[in-house]
Short mmCIF file of N, CA and C in Angstrom, two decimals:
data_model
loop_
_atom_site.label_atom_id
_atom_site.label_comp_id
_atom_site.label_asym_id
_atom_site.label_seq_id
_atom_site.Cartn_x
_atom_site.Cartn_y
_atom_site.Cartn_z
N MET A 1 0.83 -1.20 0.00
CA MET A 1 0.00 0.00 0.00
C MET A 1 0.87 1.26 0.00
N ASP A 2 1.99 1.22 0.70
CA ASP A 2 2.86 2.38 0.77
C ASP A 2 3.36 2.81 -0.61
N ASN A 3 3.68 1.83 -1.45
CA ASN A 3 4.15 2.13 -2.79
C ASN A 3 3.05 2.82 -3.61
N LEU A 4 1.81 2.33 -3.49
CA LEU A 4 0.68 2.95 -4.20
C LEU A 4 0.52 4.40 -3.76
N ILE A 5 0.60 4.65 -2.48
CA ILE A 5 0.42 6.00 -1.94
C ILE A 5 1.51 6.93 -2.47
N THR A 6 2.74 6.50 -2.37
CA THR A 6 3.87 7.31 -2.84
C THR A 6 3.76 7.59 -4.34
N LEU A 7 3.45 6.55 -5.10
CA LEU A 7 3.34 6.72 -6.56
C LEU A 7 2.14 7.60 -6.92
N TRP A 8 1.03 7.44 -6.20
CA TRP A 8 -0.15 8.25 -6.51
C TRP A 8 0.15 9.73 -6.26
N ILE A 9 0.77 10.03 -5.14
CA ILE A 9 1.11 11.44 -4.85
C ILE A 9 2.05 12.00 -5.91
N SER A 10 3.05 11.24 -6.30
CA SER A 10 3.98 11.74 -7.33
C SER A 10 3.27 11.88 -8.67
N ALA A 11 2.34 10.99 -8.97
CA ALA A 11 1.59 11.07 -10.23
C ALA A 11 0.67 12.28 -10.24
N ALA A 12 -0.02 12.51 -9.14
CA ALA A 12 -0.90 13.68 -9.05
C ALA A 12 -0.09 14.96 -9.19
N SER A 13 1.04 15.00 -8.53
CA SER A 13 1.91 16.17 -8.62
C SER A 13 2.36 16.40 -10.06
N ALA A 14 2.77 15.32 -10.72
CA ALA A 14 3.21 15.43 -12.12
C ALA A 14 2.08 15.92 -13.01
N GLN A 15 0.89 15.36 -12.84
CA GLN A 15 -0.23 15.79 -13.67
C GLN A 15 -0.56 17.25 -13.44
N LEU A 16 -0.59 17.67 -12.20
CA LEU A 16 -0.91 19.07 -11.89
C LEU A 16 0.17 20.02 -12.39
N ASP A 17 1.40 19.53 -12.46
CA ASP A 17 2.52 20.33 -12.98
C ASP A 17 2.69 20.17 -14.49
N LYS A 18 1.74 19.45 -15.10
CA LYS A 18 1.72 19.21 -16.55
C LYS A 18 2.98 18.50 -17.05
N LEU A 19 3.41 17.51 -16.26
CA LEU A 19 4.55 16.69 -16.63
C LEU A 19 4.06 15.33 -17.10
N ASP A 20 4.89 14.65 -17.86
CA ASP A 20 4.55 13.30 -18.30
C ASP A 20 4.65 12.33 -17.12
N LEU A 21 3.74 11.36 -17.12
CA LEU A 21 3.75 10.34 -16.08
C LEU A 21 4.57 9.14 -16.52
N SER A 22 5.24 8.54 -15.56
CA SER A 22 5.89 7.26 -15.83
C SER A 22 4.79 6.20 -15.89
N GLU A 23 5.13 5.04 -16.37
CA GLU A 23 4.16 3.95 -16.43
C GLU A 23 3.69 3.59 -15.02
N GLU A 24 4.60 3.57 -14.06
CA GLU A 24 4.24 3.26 -12.67
C GLU A 24 3.29 4.30 -12.09
N GLN A 25 3.53 5.56 -12.39
CA GLN A 25 2.65 6.62 -11.90
C GLN A 25 1.26 6.48 -12.50
N ASN A 26 1.20 6.24 -13.80
CA ASN A 26 -0.08 6.06 -14.46
C ASN A 26 -0.83 4.86 -13.86
N ASP A 27 -0.11 3.79 -13.62
CA ASP A 27 -0.72 2.60 -13.02
C ASP A 27 -1.28 2.91 -11.63
N ALA A 28 -0.61 3.77 -10.87
CA ALA A 28 -1.07 4.13 -9.53
C ALA A 28 -2.39 4.89 -9.59
N ILE A 29 -2.50 5.80 -10.55
CA ILE A 29 -3.75 6.55 -10.73
C ILE A 29 -4.89 5.58 -11.04
N VAL A 30 -4.66 4.68 -11.97
CA VAL A 30 -5.67 3.70 -12.36
C VAL A 30 -6.00 2.76 -11.20
N GLU A 31 -4.97 2.32 -10.48
CA GLU A 31 -5.19 1.38 -9.38
C GLU A 31 -6.08 1.97 -8.29
N LEU A 32 -5.88 3.25 -7.96
CA LEU A 32 -6.72 3.85 -6.93
C LEU A 32 -8.17 3.97 -7.41
N PHE A 33 -8.37 4.34 -8.66
CA PHE A 33 -9.74 4.38 -9.19
C PHE A 33 -10.36 2.99 -9.20
N ASP A 34 -9.59 1.97 -9.55
CA ASP A 34 -10.09 0.60 -9.53
C ASP A 34 -10.48 0.19 -8.11
N LEU A 35 -9.67 0.56 -7.14
CA LEU A 35 -9.99 0.24 -5.74
C LEU A 35 -11.30 0.88 -5.31
N CYS A 36 -11.57 2.08 -5.80
CA CYS A 36 -12.82 2.76 -5.45
C CYS A 36 -14.03 1.95 -5.88
N SER A 37 -13.89 1.18 -6.94
CA SER A 37 -14.98 0.33 -7.43
C SER A 37 -14.98 -1.04 -6.78
N GLU A 38 -13.78 -1.58 -6.57
CA GLU A 38 -13.65 -2.98 -6.19
C GLU A 38 -13.46 -3.22 -4.70
N ASN A 39 -12.89 -2.26 -3.99
CA ASN A 39 -12.59 -2.46 -2.58
C ASN A 39 -12.63 -1.09 -1.88
N ALA A 40 -13.85 -0.65 -1.58
CA ALA A 40 -14.05 0.69 -1.02
C ALA A 40 -13.28 0.90 0.28
N GLU A 41 -13.24 -0.12 1.11
CA GLU A 41 -12.55 0.01 2.39
C GLU A 41 -11.06 0.30 2.19
N LYS A 42 -10.43 -0.45 1.32
CA LYS A 42 -9.01 -0.22 1.06
C LYS A 42 -8.79 1.12 0.36
N ALA A 43 -9.67 1.46 -0.57
CA ALA A 43 -9.56 2.75 -1.26
C ALA A 43 -9.62 3.90 -0.27
N PHE A 44 -10.54 3.81 0.68
CA PHE A 44 -10.67 4.87 1.67
C PHE A 44 -9.44 4.92 2.58
N GLU A 45 -8.88 3.78 2.91
CA GLU A 45 -7.63 3.73 3.68
C GLU A 45 -6.52 4.47 2.94
N VAL A 46 -6.40 4.19 1.65
CA VAL A 46 -5.36 4.83 0.83
C VAL A 46 -5.59 6.34 0.78
N ILE A 47 -6.83 6.76 0.56
CA ILE A 47 -7.15 8.19 0.52
C ILE A 47 -6.77 8.86 1.83
N CYS A 48 -7.14 8.26 2.95
CA CYS A 48 -6.81 8.84 4.26
C CYS A 48 -5.30 8.89 4.48
N GLU A 49 -4.60 7.87 4.06
CA GLU A 49 -3.15 7.85 4.24
C GLU A 49 -2.48 8.90 3.36
N ILE A 50 -2.98 9.10 2.16
CA ILE A 50 -2.45 10.18 1.31
C ILE A 50 -2.60 11.51 2.04
N LEU A 51 -3.76 11.73 2.64
CA LEU A 51 -4.01 12.99 3.35
C LEU A 51 -3.16 13.12 4.60
N ARG A 52 -2.88 12.02 5.28
CA ARG A 52 -2.02 12.07 6.47
C ARG A 52 -0.60 12.50 6.13
N ARG A 53 -0.22 12.30 4.89
CA ARG A 53 1.13 12.71 4.45
C ARG A 53 1.20 14.18 4.10
N LYS A 54 0.10 14.88 4.26
CA LYS A 54 0.00 16.32 4.07
C LYS A 54 0.53 16.79 2.71
N PRO A 55 -0.09 16.29 1.63
CA PRO A 55 0.33 16.76 0.31
C PRO A 55 -0.05 18.22 0.11
N ARG A 56 0.50 18.80 -0.91
CA ARG A 56 0.19 20.20 -1.18
C ARG A 56 -1.31 20.36 -1.48
N GLU A 57 -1.79 21.56 -1.33
CA GLU A 57 -3.22 21.86 -1.39
C GLU A 57 -3.90 21.43 -2.69
N ASP A 58 -3.24 21.65 -3.82
CA ASP A 58 -3.87 21.28 -5.09
C ASP A 58 -4.00 19.76 -5.23
N ILE A 59 -3.12 19.01 -4.60
CA ILE A 59 -3.23 17.55 -4.63
C ILE A 59 -4.41 17.10 -3.77
N VAL A 60 -4.65 17.79 -2.67
CA VAL A 60 -5.82 17.48 -1.84
C VAL A 60 -7.10 17.68 -2.66
N GLY A 61 -7.17 18.77 -3.38
CA GLY A 61 -8.33 19.03 -4.24
C GLY A 61 -8.47 18.00 -5.34
N TYR A 62 -7.36 17.62 -5.92
CA TYR A 62 -7.33 16.61 -6.98
C TYR A 62 -7.83 15.26 -6.45
N LEU A 63 -7.46 14.94 -5.23
CA LEU A 63 -7.89 13.70 -4.60
C LEU A 63 -9.39 13.74 -4.32
N GLY A 64 -9.89 14.89 -3.89
CA GLY A 64 -11.32 15.03 -3.62
C GLY A 64 -12.17 14.97 -4.86
N ALA A 65 -11.75 15.68 -5.90
CA ALA A 65 -12.52 15.74 -7.13
C ALA A 65 -12.36 14.48 -7.98
N GLY A 66 -11.42 13.63 -7.60
CA GLY A 66 -11.17 12.40 -8.34
C GLY A 66 -11.56 11.17 -7.54
N PRO A 67 -10.58 10.54 -6.90
CA PRO A 67 -10.85 9.28 -6.20
C PRO A 67 -11.92 9.35 -5.11
N LEU A 68 -11.91 10.39 -4.26
CA LEU A 68 -12.91 10.44 -3.20
C LEU A 68 -14.32 10.58 -3.79
N GLU A 69 -14.46 11.44 -4.76
CA GLU A 69 -15.76 11.60 -5.43
C GLU A 69 -16.19 10.28 -6.06
N ASP A 70 -15.29 9.62 -6.73
CA ASP A 70 -15.59 8.34 -7.37
C ASP A 70 -16.00 7.29 -6.33
N LEU A 71 -15.29 7.26 -5.22
CA LEU A 71 -15.61 6.33 -4.13
C LEU A 71 -17.03 6.56 -3.63
N LEU A 72 -17.39 7.81 -3.43
CA LEU A 72 -18.71 8.13 -2.89
C LEU A 72 -19.83 7.84 -3.88
N ILE A 73 -19.58 8.05 -5.15
CA ILE A 73 -20.59 7.75 -6.16
C ILE A 73 -20.81 6.24 -6.25
N LYS A 74 -19.74 5.49 -6.20
CA LYS A 74 -19.85 4.04 -6.35
C LYS A 74 -20.21 3.32 -5.04
N ASN A 75 -20.00 4.00 -3.92
CA ASN A 75 -20.25 3.41 -2.60
C ASN A 75 -20.90 4.45 -1.71
N CYS A 76 -22.13 4.76 -2.00
CA CYS A 76 -22.85 5.83 -1.32
C CYS A 76 -22.87 5.65 0.19
N GLU A 77 -22.80 4.43 0.65
CA GLU A 77 -22.81 4.18 2.10
C GLU A 77 -21.60 4.77 2.80
N TYR A 78 -20.59 5.20 2.05
CA TYR A 78 -19.40 5.78 2.64
C TYR A 78 -19.57 7.26 3.00
N VAL A 79 -20.68 7.87 2.63
CA VAL A 79 -20.88 9.28 2.95
C VAL A 79 -20.78 9.51 4.45
N ASP A 80 -21.50 8.73 5.25
CA ASP A 80 -21.46 8.90 6.70
C ASP A 80 -20.07 8.64 7.26
N ILE A 81 -19.40 7.64 6.73
CA ILE A 81 -18.05 7.29 7.19
C ILE A 81 -17.08 8.44 6.91
N VAL A 82 -17.15 9.00 5.71
CA VAL A 82 -16.25 10.09 5.34
C VAL A 82 -16.52 11.31 6.22
N ILE A 83 -17.78 11.64 6.43
CA ILE A 83 -18.11 12.79 7.28
C ILE A 83 -17.59 12.56 8.69
N GLU A 84 -17.81 11.37 9.22
CA GLU A 84 -17.35 11.05 10.57
C GLU A 84 -15.83 11.13 10.68
N ARG A 85 -15.13 10.58 9.71
CA ARG A 85 -13.66 10.55 9.74
C ARG A 85 -13.05 11.93 9.50
N SER A 86 -13.82 12.84 8.93
CA SER A 86 -13.26 14.17 8.66
C SER A 86 -12.95 14.91 9.96
N ASP A 87 -13.46 14.41 11.08
CA ASP A 87 -13.11 15.00 12.37
C ASP A 87 -11.69 14.64 12.80
N THR A 88 -11.20 13.49 12.34
CA THR A 88 -9.88 13.03 12.78
C THR A 88 -8.82 13.12 11.68
N VAL A 89 -9.21 13.03 10.44
CA VAL A 89 -8.26 13.16 9.33
C VAL A 89 -8.42 14.59 8.80
N LYS A 90 -7.57 15.45 9.29
CA LYS A 90 -7.75 16.90 9.10
C LYS A 90 -7.99 17.32 7.64
N LEU A 91 -7.17 16.89 6.72
CA LEU A 91 -7.32 17.33 5.33
C LEU A 91 -8.50 16.69 4.62
N LEU A 92 -9.13 15.71 5.23
CA LEU A 92 -10.31 15.09 4.62
C LEU A 92 -11.44 16.11 4.48
N MET A 93 -11.50 17.07 5.37
CA MET A 93 -12.50 18.12 5.28
C MET A 93 -12.29 18.93 3.99
N ASN A 94 -11.05 19.30 3.73
CA ASN A 94 -10.73 20.05 2.52
C ASN A 94 -11.01 19.22 1.27
N CYS A 95 -10.71 17.97 1.36
CA CYS A 95 -10.91 17.04 0.25
C CYS A 95 -12.40 16.90 -0.05
N LEU A 96 -13.20 16.76 0.98
CA LEU A 96 -14.64 16.60 0.84
C LEU A 96 -15.29 17.85 0.26
N GLU A 97 -14.71 18.98 0.54
CA GLU A 97 -15.26 20.26 0.08
C GLU A 97 -15.29 20.38 -1.45
N VAL A 98 -14.41 19.67 -2.15
CA VAL A 98 -14.38 19.77 -3.61
C VAL A 98 -15.10 18.62 -4.31
N VAL A 99 -15.68 17.71 -3.54
CA VAL A 99 -16.44 16.61 -4.14
C VAL A 99 -17.69 17.20 -4.78
N ASN A 100 -17.92 16.84 -6.02
CA ASN A 100 -19.10 17.29 -6.76
C ASN A 100 -20.02 16.09 -6.93
N ILE A 101 -21.02 16.01 -6.08
CA ILE A 101 -21.91 14.86 -6.07
C ILE A 101 -23.33 15.35 -5.80
N ASP A 102 -24.29 14.76 -6.49
CA ASP A 102 -25.68 15.12 -6.22
C ASP A 102 -26.51 13.87 -5.97
N THR A 103 -27.77 14.06 -5.66
CA THR A 103 -28.61 12.93 -5.28
C THR A 103 -28.85 11.95 -6.42
N GLU A 104 -28.64 12.36 -7.64
CA GLU A 104 -28.71 11.41 -8.76
C GLU A 104 -27.55 10.43 -8.71
N ASP A 105 -26.42 10.90 -8.21
CA ASP A 105 -25.23 10.05 -8.07
C ASP A 105 -25.31 9.18 -6.82
N CYS A 106 -25.86 9.77 -5.76
CA CYS A 106 -25.89 9.11 -4.45
C CYS A 106 -27.03 9.72 -3.63
N ALA A 107 -27.91 8.89 -3.15
CA ALA A 107 -29.06 9.37 -2.39
C ALA A 107 -28.64 10.12 -1.12
N GLU A 108 -27.45 9.87 -0.64
CA GLU A 108 -26.95 10.49 0.60
C GLU A 108 -26.19 11.80 0.34
N ALA A 109 -26.15 12.24 -0.90
CA ALA A 109 -25.35 13.42 -1.25
C ALA A 109 -25.75 14.66 -0.45
N SER A 110 -27.01 14.78 -0.11
CA SER A 110 -27.45 15.97 0.64
C SER A 110 -26.75 16.07 1.99
N LYS A 111 -26.34 14.94 2.55
CA LYS A 111 -25.60 14.98 3.83
C LYS A 111 -24.27 15.71 3.66
N ILE A 112 -23.63 15.48 2.53
CA ILE A 112 -22.36 16.18 2.26
C ILE A 112 -22.61 17.67 2.14
N HIS A 113 -23.62 18.04 1.35
CA HIS A 113 -23.93 19.45 1.15
C HIS A 113 -24.29 20.12 2.47
N ASP A 114 -25.09 19.44 3.30
CA ASP A 114 -25.46 20.00 4.60
C ASP A 114 -24.23 20.16 5.50
N TYR A 115 -23.38 19.17 5.49
CA TYR A 115 -22.17 19.19 6.32
C TYR A 115 -21.27 20.37 5.93
N ILE A 116 -21.08 20.54 4.65
CA ILE A 116 -20.24 21.63 4.16
C ILE A 116 -20.90 22.98 4.44
N ALA A 117 -22.22 23.08 4.22
CA ALA A 117 -22.93 24.33 4.44
C ALA A 117 -22.89 24.78 5.91
N LYS A 118 -22.90 23.82 6.81
CA LYS A 118 -22.85 24.14 8.24
C LYS A 118 -21.47 24.63 8.65
N GLY A 119 -20.49 24.40 7.78
CA GLY A 119 -19.14 24.84 8.11
C GLY A 119 -18.63 24.18 9.37
N ARG A 120 -18.92 22.91 9.48
CA ARG A 120 -18.61 22.18 10.70
C ARG A 120 -17.13 22.30 11.07
N TRP A 121 -16.30 22.48 10.09
CA TRP A 121 -14.89 22.59 10.43
C TRP A 121 -14.52 24.03 10.50
#
């Protein structure tokens, strides 16, 4: 898992800096998206661990608008878990703030909107 996390962060950084990705970096991006579909628990672990490493702000946004959003669309039951964990995983709040999800994607989406609107953090 550590290798996936390290490669994903370097891949996100490269993409945001408009650099070419290595094959390993590209595979890491794909692997995390695959985990969001196939193993939500592990995907969420990886997302939280990426955030614990305190990546730069644009990578946090990239993670929220990409893998976290994908995880929540494919596994709507994770909405409550993500909201709950945002109290302990500090950057998860910032990550959640850029998720673009509506009730057509997930019946629980309004919980995210309410949570953000309340400015709980």
